[in-house]
Amino acid sequence: LGENFGETGEFKESLRAVKERLGVRCLSKGEHNVANRLLMTGCDALGYSYEATGQNWSSRGDDDGNDDVMGYTCFGERYGRKRGTLATFLADAVATGRTKILTGVVVEKVLFEDKNRPRVATGVQYRSNDDETCFRVDARKLVIVSAGSLHTPPLLRRSGIKNDAHIGKHLHLHPVISATGWYPRAVASYLGPPMTVVCDEFSSEYGCRLEIPCAHTGLAAAASPSGRSGRAFREMMISVERACPIIVLQRDRSEGEIDRNGRVRYEIRNEEDQRSMVRGLLGAVRILAASGAEKIATCHYDDDGMTFSSNDENREEMLESYLTKLEQLFLKDLSSPHKIGLFSAHQMGSCRMGASPDDGAVDGNGKLWECDNLYIMDASLFPTASGANPMITTMTISHLLCTRLIRRMRQEEMENEG
């Protein structure tokens, strides 16, 4: 794929441009919310490694400087504080006057001129969600697909692309399990900037990272292991304000696939993935205990949790006994259905890059091997799972590939004029 996909050259320049446009910065210690400060406290007590993550928050918005609202951006950002794609690159494109964004529509397929080999993309067909009417957009030069790792493969297959060895295959999901601690005071992990600290103590080349999610009531309910008892579920929900969840996010070797209808099949079959996730989970439980949690429970449905009292002299023995039980439970059931609350943090790799059609769905420029003018620019082209949250990497690779594409198109125009 070329040396410029490393930390030098084109990739480094695109990374700088993306971070600059998003306004990425690391928060000072006082800006972290209570939950992320508890993560740091536990890591400090155990000697675990951690670091602040880059954030793309602006200091001003329509919220009178109330940082608590940042915890609600998972539902949509109405205050202008989060400098994501909608507020930056897409807004920049519309501001040029040459970009029109269509909403309330579904792209059904890419259209081709079949007389030529390789095929040539001529546009896309889409339908309105309102009345099912179909329309088409004609492409003058090329088509770029950016539907994400779950939707790009079905779109390509509906369009007649045949690379079954790689389109919809090699799907990585950053599988997630979790542990939660309850404290004697309010934590409100759903308020303030989310995921501002990451514990990388267990993040070897294919290890896991520990982070604090925004656990609003809906997510807390979905992730609750208390389904066996209505009373336990009620107690858990009324104590959400005092809860601090830690997710264990694994860089997975395990792979899944997506069929032409968008159905996902994925299992954590790789034993190293399983052992790494369990190591991270045990570390998360230790962090919660070290930061003062009164009660700890995990996402395993057979885990009743552990409660400390203020006068427990054998706290360490209780903790070690609990950790031994958890290790046995999770190693036994991590690949079993309906035993563990398992989540996907990010989706990657379902149309991966490769040096040839035998290695991937697209080449090092994001161009589909089967078509001269059809490109993919989203996380589906990742050759492997990323080692961190993939937003910046996805945007950087897209910026890099777009920069290359613009340069080539300008060169072709100059040659045609000459």
Tab-separated table of N, CA and C in Angstrom, residues 47 78 146 182 187 220 231 267 271 292 368 373 375 383 393 396 411:
chain	number	residue	atom	x	y	z
A	47	GLY	N	-0.817	1.751	39.349
A	47	GLY	CA	0.357	1.931	38.499
A	47	GLY	C	0.091	1.594	37.042
A	78	ARG	N	-26.771	19.778	19.193
A	78	ARG	CA	-27.544	20.952	18.788
A	78	ARG	C	-26.887	22.272	19.172
A	146	SER	N	-19.343	5.916	0.300
A	146	SER	CA	-18.913	6.129	1.684
A	146	SER	C	-20.081	5.815	2.607
A	182	TRP	N	-20.332	0.992	41.440
A	182	TRP	CA	-21.268	1.927	42.052
A	182	TRP	C	-20.582	2.581	43.242
A	187	VAL	N	-21.897	10.072	40.230
A	187	VAL	CA	-20.850	10.006	39.210
A	187	VAL	C	-21.348	10.622	37.907
A	220	ALA	N	-27.715	1.948	29.707
A	220	ALA	CA	-27.586	1.206	30.963
A	220	ALA	C	-28.603	0.065	31.024
A	231	ARG	N	-36.662	-6.934	40.350
A	231	ARG	CA	-36.221	-6.106	41.476
A	231	ARG	C	-34.769	-5.664	41.277
A	267	GLU	N	-18.340	-13.941	15.252
A	267	GLU	CA	-18.071	-14.625	16.513
A	267	GLU	C	-16.629	-14.337	16.926
A	271	GLU	N	-8.689	-17.166	20.073
A	271	GLU	CA	-8.438	-17.357	21.502
A	271	GLU	C	-7.629	-16.221	22.108
A	292	GLY	N	-12.530	3.175	44.708
A	292	GLY	CA	-13.495	3.350	45.783
A	292	GLY	C	-14.900	2.850	45.526
A	368	LEU	N	-11.952	0.491	-6.593
A	368	LEU	CA	-12.385	-0.890	-6.707
A	368	LEU	C	-11.635	-1.578	-7.838
A	373	ASN	N	-13.517	3.674	-12.193
A	373	ASN	CA	-13.840	4.996	-11.619
A	373	ASN	C	-14.791	4.907	-10.431
A	375	TYR	N	-14.777	4.400	-6.313
A	375	TYR	CA	-13.889	4.464	-5.160
A	375	TYR	C	-14.665	4.232	-3.865
A	383	PRO	N	-7.434	-2.466	6.248
A	383	PRO	CA	-6.920	-3.839	6.076
A	383	PRO	C	-7.039	-4.681	7.344
A	393	THR	N	-8.529	8.151	12.115
A	393	THR	CA	-7.867	7.362	11.074
A	393	THR	C	-8.726	7.291	9.820
A	396	THR	N	-8.596	10.627	8.161
A	396	THR	CA	-7.259	10.885	7.607
A	396	THR	C	-7.036	10.123	6.310
A	411	GLN	N	-4.069	16.585	-13.049
A	411	GLN	CA	-3.020	16.208	-13.993
A	411	GLN	C	-3.625	15.735	-15.311
